[in-house]
XYZ file of C-alpha atoms in Angstrom:
551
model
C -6.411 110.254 -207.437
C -8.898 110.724 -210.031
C -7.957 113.911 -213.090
C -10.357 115.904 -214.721
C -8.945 116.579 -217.954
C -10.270 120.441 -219.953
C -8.356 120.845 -223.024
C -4.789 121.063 -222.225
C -5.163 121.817 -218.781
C -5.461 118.673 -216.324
C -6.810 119.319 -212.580
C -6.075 116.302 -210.161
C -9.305 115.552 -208.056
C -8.785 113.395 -204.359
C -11.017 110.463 -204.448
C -11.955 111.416 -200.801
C -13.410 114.646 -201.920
C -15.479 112.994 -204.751
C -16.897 110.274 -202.316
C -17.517 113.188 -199.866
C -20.024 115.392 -202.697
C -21.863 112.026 -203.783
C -22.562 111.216 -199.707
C -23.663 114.678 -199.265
C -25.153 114.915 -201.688
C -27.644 111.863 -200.999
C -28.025 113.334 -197.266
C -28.919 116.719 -198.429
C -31.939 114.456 -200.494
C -32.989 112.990 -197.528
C -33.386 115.935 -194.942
C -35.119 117.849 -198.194
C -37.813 115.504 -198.612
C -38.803 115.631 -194.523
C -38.996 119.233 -194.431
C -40.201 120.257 -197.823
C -43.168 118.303 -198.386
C -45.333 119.693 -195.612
C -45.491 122.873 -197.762
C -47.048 121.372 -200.247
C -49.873 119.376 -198.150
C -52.631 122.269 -198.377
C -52.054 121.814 -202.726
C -52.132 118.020 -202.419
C -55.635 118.602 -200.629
C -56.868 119.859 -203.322
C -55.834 118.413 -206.424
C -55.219 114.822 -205.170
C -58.292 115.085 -203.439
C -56.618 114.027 -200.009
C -58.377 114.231 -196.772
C -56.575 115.227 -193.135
C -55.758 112.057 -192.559
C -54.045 111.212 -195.882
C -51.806 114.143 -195.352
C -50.493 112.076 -192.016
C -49.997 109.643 -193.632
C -48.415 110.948 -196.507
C -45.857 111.964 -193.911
C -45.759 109.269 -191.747
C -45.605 106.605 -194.560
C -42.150 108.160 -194.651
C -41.265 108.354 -191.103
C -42.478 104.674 -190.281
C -40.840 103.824 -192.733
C -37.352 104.902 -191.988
C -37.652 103.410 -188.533
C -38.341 100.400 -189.990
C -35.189 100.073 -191.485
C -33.007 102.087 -189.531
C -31.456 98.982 -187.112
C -31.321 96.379 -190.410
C -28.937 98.917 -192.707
C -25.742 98.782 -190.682
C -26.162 94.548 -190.993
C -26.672 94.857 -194.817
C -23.668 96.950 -195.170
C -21.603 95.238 -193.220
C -22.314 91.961 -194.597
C -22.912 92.623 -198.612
C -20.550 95.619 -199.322
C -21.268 99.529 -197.349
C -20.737 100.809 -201.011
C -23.020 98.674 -202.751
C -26.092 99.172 -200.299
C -25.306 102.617 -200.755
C -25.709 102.425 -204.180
C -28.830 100.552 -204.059
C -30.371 102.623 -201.606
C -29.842 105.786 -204.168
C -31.281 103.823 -206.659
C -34.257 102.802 -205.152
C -34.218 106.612 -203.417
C -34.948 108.078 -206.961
C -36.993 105.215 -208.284
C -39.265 106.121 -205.122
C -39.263 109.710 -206.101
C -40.121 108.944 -209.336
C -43.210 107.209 -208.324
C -43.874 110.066 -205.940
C -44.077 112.736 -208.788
C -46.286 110.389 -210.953
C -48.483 110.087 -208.381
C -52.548 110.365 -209.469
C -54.413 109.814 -205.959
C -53.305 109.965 -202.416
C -53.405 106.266 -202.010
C -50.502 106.009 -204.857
C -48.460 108.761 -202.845
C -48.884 107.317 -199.641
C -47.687 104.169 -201.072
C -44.539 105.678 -203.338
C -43.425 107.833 -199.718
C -43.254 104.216 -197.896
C -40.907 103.376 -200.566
C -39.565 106.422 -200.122
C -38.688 106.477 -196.801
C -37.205 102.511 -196.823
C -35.209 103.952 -199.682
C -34.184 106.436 -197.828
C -33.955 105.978 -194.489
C -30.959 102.861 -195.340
C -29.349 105.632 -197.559
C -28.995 108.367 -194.726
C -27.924 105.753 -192.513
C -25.375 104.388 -195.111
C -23.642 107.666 -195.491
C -22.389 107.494 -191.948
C -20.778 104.049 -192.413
C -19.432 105.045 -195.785
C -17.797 107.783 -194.234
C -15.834 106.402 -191.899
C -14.170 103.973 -193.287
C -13.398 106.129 -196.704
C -11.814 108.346 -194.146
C -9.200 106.658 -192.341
C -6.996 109.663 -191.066
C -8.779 111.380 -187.676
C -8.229 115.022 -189.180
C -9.323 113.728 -192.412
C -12.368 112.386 -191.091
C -13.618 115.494 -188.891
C -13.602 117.576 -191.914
C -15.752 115.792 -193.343
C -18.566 114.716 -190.847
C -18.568 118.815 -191.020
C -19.393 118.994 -194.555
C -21.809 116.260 -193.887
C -23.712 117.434 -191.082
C -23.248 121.554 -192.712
C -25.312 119.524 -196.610
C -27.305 117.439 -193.999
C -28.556 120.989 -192.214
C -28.952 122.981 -195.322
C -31.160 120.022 -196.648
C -33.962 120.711 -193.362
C -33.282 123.853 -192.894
C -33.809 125.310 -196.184
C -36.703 122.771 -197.180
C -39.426 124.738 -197.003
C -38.391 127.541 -198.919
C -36.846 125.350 -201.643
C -40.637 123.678 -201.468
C -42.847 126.272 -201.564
C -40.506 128.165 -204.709
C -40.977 124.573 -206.772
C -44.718 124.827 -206.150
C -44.511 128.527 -207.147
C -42.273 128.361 -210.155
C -43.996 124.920 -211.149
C -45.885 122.098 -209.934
C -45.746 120.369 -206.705
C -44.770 116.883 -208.512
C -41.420 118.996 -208.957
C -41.045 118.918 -204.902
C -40.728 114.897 -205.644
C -39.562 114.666 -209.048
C -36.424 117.180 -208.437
C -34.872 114.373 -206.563
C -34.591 111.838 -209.847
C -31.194 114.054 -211.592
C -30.320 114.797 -207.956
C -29.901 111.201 -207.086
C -28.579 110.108 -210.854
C -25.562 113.305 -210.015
C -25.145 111.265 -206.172
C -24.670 108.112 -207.695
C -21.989 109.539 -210.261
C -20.193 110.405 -207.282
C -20.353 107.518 -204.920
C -19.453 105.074 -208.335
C -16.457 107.262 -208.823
C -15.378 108.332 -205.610
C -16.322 105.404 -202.741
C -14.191 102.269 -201.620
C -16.243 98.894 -201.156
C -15.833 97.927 -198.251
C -17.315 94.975 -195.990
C -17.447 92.990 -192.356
C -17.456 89.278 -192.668
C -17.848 88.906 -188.858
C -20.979 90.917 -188.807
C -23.614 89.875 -186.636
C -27.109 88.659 -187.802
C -29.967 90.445 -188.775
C -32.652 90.659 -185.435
C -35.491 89.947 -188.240
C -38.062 89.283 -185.288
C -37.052 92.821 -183.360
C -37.419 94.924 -186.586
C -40.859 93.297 -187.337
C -42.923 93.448 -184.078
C -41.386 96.745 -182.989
C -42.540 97.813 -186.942
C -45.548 96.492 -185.970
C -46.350 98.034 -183.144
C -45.480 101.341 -183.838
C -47.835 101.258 -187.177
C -50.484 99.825 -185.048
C -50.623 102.624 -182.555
C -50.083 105.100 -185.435
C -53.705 103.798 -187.326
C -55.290 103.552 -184.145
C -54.681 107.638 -183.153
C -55.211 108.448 -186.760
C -58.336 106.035 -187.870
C -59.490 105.186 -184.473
C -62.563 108.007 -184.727
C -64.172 105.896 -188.075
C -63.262 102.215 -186.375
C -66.205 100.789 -184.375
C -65.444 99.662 -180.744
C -64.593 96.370 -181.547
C -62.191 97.265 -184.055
C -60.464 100.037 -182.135
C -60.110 97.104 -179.155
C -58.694 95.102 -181.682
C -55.766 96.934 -183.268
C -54.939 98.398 -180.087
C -54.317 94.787 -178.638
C -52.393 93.783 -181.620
C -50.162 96.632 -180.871
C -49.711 96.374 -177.598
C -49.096 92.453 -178.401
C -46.590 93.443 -180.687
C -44.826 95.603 -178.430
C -44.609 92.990 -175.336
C -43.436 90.674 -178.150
C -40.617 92.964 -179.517
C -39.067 93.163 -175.869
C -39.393 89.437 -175.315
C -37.415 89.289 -178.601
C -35.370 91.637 -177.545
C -34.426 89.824 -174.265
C -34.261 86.233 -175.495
C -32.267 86.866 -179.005
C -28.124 86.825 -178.836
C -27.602 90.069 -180.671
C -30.823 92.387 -180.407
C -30.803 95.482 -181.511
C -31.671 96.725 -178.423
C -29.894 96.424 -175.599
C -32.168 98.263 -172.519
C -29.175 97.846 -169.961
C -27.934 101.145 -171.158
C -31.086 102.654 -169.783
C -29.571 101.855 -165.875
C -26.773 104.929 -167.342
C -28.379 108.187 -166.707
C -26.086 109.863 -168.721
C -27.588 107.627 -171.493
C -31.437 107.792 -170.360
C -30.832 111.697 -169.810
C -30.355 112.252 -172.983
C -32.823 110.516 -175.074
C -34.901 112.648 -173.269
C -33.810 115.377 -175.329
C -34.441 113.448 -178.351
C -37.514 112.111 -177.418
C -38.591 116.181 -176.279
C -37.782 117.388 -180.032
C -39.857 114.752 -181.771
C -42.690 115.070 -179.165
C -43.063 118.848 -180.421
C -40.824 120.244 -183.432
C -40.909 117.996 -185.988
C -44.324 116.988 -185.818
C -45.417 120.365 -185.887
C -43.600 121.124 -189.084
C -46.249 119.426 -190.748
C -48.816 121.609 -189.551
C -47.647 124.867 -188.978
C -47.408 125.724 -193.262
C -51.469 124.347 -192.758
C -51.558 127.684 -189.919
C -49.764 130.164 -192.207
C -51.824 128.969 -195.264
C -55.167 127.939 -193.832
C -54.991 131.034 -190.564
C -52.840 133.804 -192.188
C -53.715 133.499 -195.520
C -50.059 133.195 -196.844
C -49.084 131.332 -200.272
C -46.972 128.600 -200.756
C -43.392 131.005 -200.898
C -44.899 133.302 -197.820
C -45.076 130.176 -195.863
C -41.664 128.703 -197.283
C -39.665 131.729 -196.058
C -41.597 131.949 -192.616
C -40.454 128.434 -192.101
C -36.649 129.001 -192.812
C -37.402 131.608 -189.078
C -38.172 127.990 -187.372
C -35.819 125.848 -188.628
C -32.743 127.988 -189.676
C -31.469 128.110 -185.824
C -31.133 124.567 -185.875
C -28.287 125.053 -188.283
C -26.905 128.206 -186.687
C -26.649 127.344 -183.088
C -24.485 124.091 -182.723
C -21.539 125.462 -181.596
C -23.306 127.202 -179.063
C -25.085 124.475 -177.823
C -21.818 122.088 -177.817
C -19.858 124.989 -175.616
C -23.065 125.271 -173.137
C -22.576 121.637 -173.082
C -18.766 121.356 -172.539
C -19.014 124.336 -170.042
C -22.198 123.535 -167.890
C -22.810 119.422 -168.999
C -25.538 117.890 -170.968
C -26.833 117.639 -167.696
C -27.910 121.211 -167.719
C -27.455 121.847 -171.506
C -29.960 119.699 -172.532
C -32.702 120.318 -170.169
C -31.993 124.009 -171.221
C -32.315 123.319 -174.462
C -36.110 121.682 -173.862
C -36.971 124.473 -171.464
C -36.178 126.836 -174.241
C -38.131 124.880 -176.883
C -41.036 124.543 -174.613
C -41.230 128.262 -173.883
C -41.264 128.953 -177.941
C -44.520 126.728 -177.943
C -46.107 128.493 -175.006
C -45.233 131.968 -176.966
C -46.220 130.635 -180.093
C -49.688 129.605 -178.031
C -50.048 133.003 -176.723
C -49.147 134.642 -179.930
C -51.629 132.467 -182.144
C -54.489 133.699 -179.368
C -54.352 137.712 -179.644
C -57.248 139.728 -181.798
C -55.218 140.466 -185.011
C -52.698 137.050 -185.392
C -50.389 137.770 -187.888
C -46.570 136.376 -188.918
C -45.507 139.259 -186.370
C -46.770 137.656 -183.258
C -46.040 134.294 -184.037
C -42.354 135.142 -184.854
C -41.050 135.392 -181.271
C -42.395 131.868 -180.577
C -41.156 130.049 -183.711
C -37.713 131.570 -183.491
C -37.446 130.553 -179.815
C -38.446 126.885 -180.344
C -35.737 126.891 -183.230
C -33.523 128.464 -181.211
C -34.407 125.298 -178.288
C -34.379 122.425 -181.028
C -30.390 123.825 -181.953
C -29.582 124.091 -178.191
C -30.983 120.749 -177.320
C -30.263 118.498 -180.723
C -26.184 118.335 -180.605
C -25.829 117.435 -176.753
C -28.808 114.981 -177.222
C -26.457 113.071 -179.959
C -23.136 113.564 -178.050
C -24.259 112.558 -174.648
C -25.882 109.342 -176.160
C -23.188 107.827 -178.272
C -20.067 109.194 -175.456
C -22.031 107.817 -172.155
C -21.483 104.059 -173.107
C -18.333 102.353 -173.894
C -16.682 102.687 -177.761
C -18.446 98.966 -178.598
C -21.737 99.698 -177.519
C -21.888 103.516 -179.265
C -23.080 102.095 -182.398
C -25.998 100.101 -180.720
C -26.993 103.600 -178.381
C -27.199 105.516 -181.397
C -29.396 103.279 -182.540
C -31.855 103.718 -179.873
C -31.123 106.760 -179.900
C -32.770 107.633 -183.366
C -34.838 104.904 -183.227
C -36.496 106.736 -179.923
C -36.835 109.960 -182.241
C -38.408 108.461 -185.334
C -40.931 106.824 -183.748
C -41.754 109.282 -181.157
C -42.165 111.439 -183.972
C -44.320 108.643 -185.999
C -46.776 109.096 -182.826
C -46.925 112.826 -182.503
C -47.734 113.499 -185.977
C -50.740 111.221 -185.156
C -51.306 112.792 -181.848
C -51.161 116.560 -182.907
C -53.565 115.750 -185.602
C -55.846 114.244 -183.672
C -55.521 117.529 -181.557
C -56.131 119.762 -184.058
C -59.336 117.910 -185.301
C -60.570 117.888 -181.569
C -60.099 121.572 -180.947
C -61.991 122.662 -183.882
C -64.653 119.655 -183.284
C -64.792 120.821 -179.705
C -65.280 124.998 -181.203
C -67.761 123.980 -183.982
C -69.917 121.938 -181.634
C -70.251 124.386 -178.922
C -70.989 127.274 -181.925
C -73.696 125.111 -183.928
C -74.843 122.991 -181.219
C -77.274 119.916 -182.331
C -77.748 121.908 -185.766
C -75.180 119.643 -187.305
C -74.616 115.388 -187.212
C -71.435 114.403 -185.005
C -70.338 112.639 -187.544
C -70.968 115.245 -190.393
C -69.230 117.850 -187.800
C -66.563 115.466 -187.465
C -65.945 114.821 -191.320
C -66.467 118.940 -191.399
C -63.372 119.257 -189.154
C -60.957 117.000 -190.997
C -61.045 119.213 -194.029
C -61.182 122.681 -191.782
C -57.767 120.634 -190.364
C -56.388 120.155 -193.628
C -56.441 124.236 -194.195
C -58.335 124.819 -197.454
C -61.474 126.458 -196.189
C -62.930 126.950 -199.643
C -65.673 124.445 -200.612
C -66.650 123.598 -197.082
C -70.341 124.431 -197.909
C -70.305 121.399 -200.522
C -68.905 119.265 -197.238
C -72.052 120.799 -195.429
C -74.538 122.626 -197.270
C -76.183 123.962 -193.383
C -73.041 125.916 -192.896
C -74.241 128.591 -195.831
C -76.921 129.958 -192.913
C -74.895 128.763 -189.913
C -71.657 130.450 -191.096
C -71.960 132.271 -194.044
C -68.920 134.501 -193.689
C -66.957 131.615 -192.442
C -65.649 133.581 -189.149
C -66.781 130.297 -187.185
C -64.777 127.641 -189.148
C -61.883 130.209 -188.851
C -62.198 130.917 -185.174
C -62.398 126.874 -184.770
C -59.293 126.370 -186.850
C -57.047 128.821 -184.737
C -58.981 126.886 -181.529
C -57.594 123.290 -183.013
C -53.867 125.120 -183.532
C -54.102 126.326 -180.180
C -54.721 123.039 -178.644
C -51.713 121.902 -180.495
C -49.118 124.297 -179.353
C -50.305 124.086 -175.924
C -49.455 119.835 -175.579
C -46.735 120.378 -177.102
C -45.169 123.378 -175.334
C -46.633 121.129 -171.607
C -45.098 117.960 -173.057
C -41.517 119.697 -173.717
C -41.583 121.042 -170.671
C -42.252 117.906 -168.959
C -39.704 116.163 -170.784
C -37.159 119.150 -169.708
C -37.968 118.542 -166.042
C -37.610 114.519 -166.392
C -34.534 114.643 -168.134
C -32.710 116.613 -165.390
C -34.290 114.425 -163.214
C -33.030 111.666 -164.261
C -29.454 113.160 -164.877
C -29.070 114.398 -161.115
C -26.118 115.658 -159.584
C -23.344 116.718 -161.550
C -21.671 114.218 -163.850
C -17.735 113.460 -163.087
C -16.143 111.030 -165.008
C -13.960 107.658 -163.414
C -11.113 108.664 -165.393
C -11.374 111.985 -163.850
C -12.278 110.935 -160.631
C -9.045 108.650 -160.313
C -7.066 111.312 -161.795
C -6.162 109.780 -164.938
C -6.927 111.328 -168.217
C -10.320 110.351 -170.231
C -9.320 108.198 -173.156
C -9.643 109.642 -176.823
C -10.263 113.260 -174.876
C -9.021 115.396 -177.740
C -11.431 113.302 -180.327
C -13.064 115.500 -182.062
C -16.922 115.896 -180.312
C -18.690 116.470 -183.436
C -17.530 113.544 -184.981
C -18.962 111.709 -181.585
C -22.119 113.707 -182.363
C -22.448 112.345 -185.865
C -21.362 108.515 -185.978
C -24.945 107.946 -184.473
C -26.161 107.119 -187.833
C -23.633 104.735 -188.626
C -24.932 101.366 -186.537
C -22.604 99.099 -185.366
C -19.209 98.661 -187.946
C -18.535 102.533 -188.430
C -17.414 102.676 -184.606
C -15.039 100.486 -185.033
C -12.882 103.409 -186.873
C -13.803 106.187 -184.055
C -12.170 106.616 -180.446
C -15.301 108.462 -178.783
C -14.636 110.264 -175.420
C -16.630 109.830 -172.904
C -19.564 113.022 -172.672
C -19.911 114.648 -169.167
């Protein structure tokens, strides 16, 4: 019991509680840096002097990133102390922000958000297995994977707003630097508050998976984004050295004693179900984050805040509709919750398609389609994690969430590659049937990477033809909304593939072999948010749970 002492008055403070606000805190860090940055990618444009594809990378530097430390944390912890990688990982987490802010070219920034994300991807992950062993008692412990997962939510949900008010009240270094006190306050906590605590049995590190599956997902990454400016040769190249990679991480993968992957679970199709889901919400919603503040800036017109609050309409439901989705789920079973959930976030593309492509586009007829797909990524995101973790035995749930959010990051690594390489092809595909042979492919392609990035001002310096082609820029407009509607219509198709797979693959209705002998499930009154959250947590923080097993 810790006291905080003000004059003669002395107020006793649970340890718990302190160790609960410095973990929170750190998660609320990490969700606002993935959602509030794309706001600020139309301003880094233009004063970093960053093309299209530096702004994917300045976002997927952080994604690929994360994945590429996501399976090694849990090791780390376990072996050298959970609250001592924690601390680290805070440490380095502000350092990285620090560099971030300080920034002078894109190069620097896509460097620093690398950092970033290694920093922070092993802190998120941390928080999970610091968690559950600082909470030992069940109750305990469900009230605070609540608070976790409530700070975790506000930290996406309200990123863009919180983004685009930094860049309007200051600069957007601020959107970085803001995280350097935040992180200092996080590690006054965790010091104070958090228990070290260790496994001395833990298994070794599966160096060789982490690399060629890091590999391999970078490789295919540079190849969608870079591919255009690589000769043939080259593009032949990287793409066999990915694919080389790949076949190489599942050879490691089958021939190493402890992989981190362990594709048996795939033969459960409770399991293989529901990565579906996960795979469905990084094929379409968070890659598009990224670019829809480019369509309200670049199509609409809208500033920095404008675009902000517009964004809290997509991403607030994935806050507000958990408990909804969790009862659809206990009622109906994930094997019709979470196809629901895609169907539903497929539809808000295909409205959002529809809505982009009427005479007179404005924030009013995109609004339906935004708030449907946030309503689809809440229905489909907390059966996704439940079914995943409570479909495989208590000793294997740390190892499927591990797939499990390995499958999103770098699903959603890809797609930010893939959607802008759809959105430069749609307006390529628009200019060149407008202009015709009056303009060089390759000046019409360089054209359409900065029409993608969304500041239209300047593009006559790009190409000094368009001042007669185009000279009240209705074309490069018209070929921007094109590009955006290419976009929205993969992704709403793709999600509603994926929706129609994943109840494939689930097929008749799900009954338990506890149930079906007539005995009750084991750990059935656990509480199912708590299954829903330990996904994080890799390997040790299972140990302390009793997960039921998800219909």
């Amino acid at each position: 019991m810790l006291r905080l002492k003000v004059t003669d008055m002395t107020f006793p403070i649970d340890r718990n509680t302190v160790a609960l606000a410095g973990v929170c805190l750190a998660s609320l860090l990490f969700g606002l840096e993935i959602s509030s940055v794309p706001v600020i990618l139309p301003k880094l444009e233009t004063v970093l002097g960053a093309d299209f594809k530096d702004l994917q990378w300045i976002m997927n530097a952080y994604t690929i990133a994360c994945t590429t430390v996501l399976m090694a944390t849990g090791t780390l912890a376990d072996r050298l102390g959970r609250k001592r990688v924690m601390v680290g990982t805070t440490v380095a987490f502000g350092l990285a922000s620090l560099l971030c802010g300080l920034a002078t070219s894109a190069s620097l920034l896509i460097i620093a958000r690398f950092l970033q994300g290694l920093a922070g991807g092993a802190m998120f992950t941390c928080s999970v297995a610091v968690l559950s062993h600082q909470f030992q008692d069940g109750s305990e412990r469900g009230k605070a994977f609540v608070a976790w997962s409530v700070v975790s939510g506000i930290g996406l949900g309200f990123g863009p707003a919180i983004g685009g008010l930094i860049v309007t009240l200051s600069s957007w270094q601020w959107v970085f630097l803001i995280h350097v006190p935040l992180a200092v306050l996080a590690l006054a906590f965790i010091g104070a508050g958090v228990t070290e605590s260790r496994d001395r049995n833990a298994q070794k590190l599966d160096r060789a998976g982490i690399l060629t599956l890091s590999f391999a997902v970078f490789g295919f990454s540079y190849l969608i984004t870079q591919g255009a400016d690589l000769g043939a040769g080259a593009r032949i190249g990287v793409a066999s050295a990915a694919v080389l990679a790949f076949v190489a991480f599942l050879v490691a993968e089958k021939i190493n004693p402890y992989p981190m992957f362990d594709f048996s679970v795939f033969r459960i199709r409770q399991f293989s179900g529901a990565i579906m889901g996960g795979i469905g919400m990084n094929f379409s919603y968070w890659p598009f984050i990224i670019y829809l503040p480019i369509y309200f800036s670049g199509v609409l017109g809208y500033d920095s805040t404008t675009t902000g609050l517009l964004l809290l309409v997509y991403t607030l439901p994935f806050m507000l509709m958990p408990s909804i989705a969790e009862r659809l789920r206990a009622r109906y079973q994930a094997r019709v919750a979470i196809p629901l959930g895609l169907l539903t976030l497929g539809v808000g593309f295909i409205a959002m398609w529809i809505g982009s492509g009427l005479e007179g586009t404005n924030w009013l007829t995109m609004l339906p389609g935004t708030l449907i797909a946030g309503i689809g990524i809440g229905l489909t995101n907390s059966p996704t994690t439940n079914t995943t973790t409570g479909s495989v035995s208590p000793d294997r749930a740390g190892m499927a969430s591990g797939i499990d959010i390995s499958a999103r990051l770098i699903t959603l690594a890809i797609n930010i590659a893939v959607l802008g390489l759809l959105l430069t092809q749609g307006i390529v595909s628009y200019l060149r049937n407008a202009f015709g042979t009056a303009i060089d492919p390759n000046e019409l392609r360089a054209l359409a990477e900065k029409i993608a990035a969304g500041n239209l001002d300047g593009l006559a310096q790009c190409s000094p033809k368009l001042t007669t082609l185009d000279p009240t820029g209705a074309i490069v407009h018209a070929a921007l909304i094109n590009g955006f509607g290419w976009v929205m219509l993969y992704s709403g198709i793709g999600v509603l593939a994926l929706a129609a797979i994943s109840f494939a693959i689930f097929g008749p209705k799900y009954v338990a072999p506890q149930q079906r002998s007539g005995r009750p499930a084991q750990g059935a009154g656990e509480d199912a948010l708590v299954a829903c959250l330990v996904r994080l947590g890799l390997r040790v923080p299972m140990r302390s749970f009793t997960l039921a097993a998800s219909p």
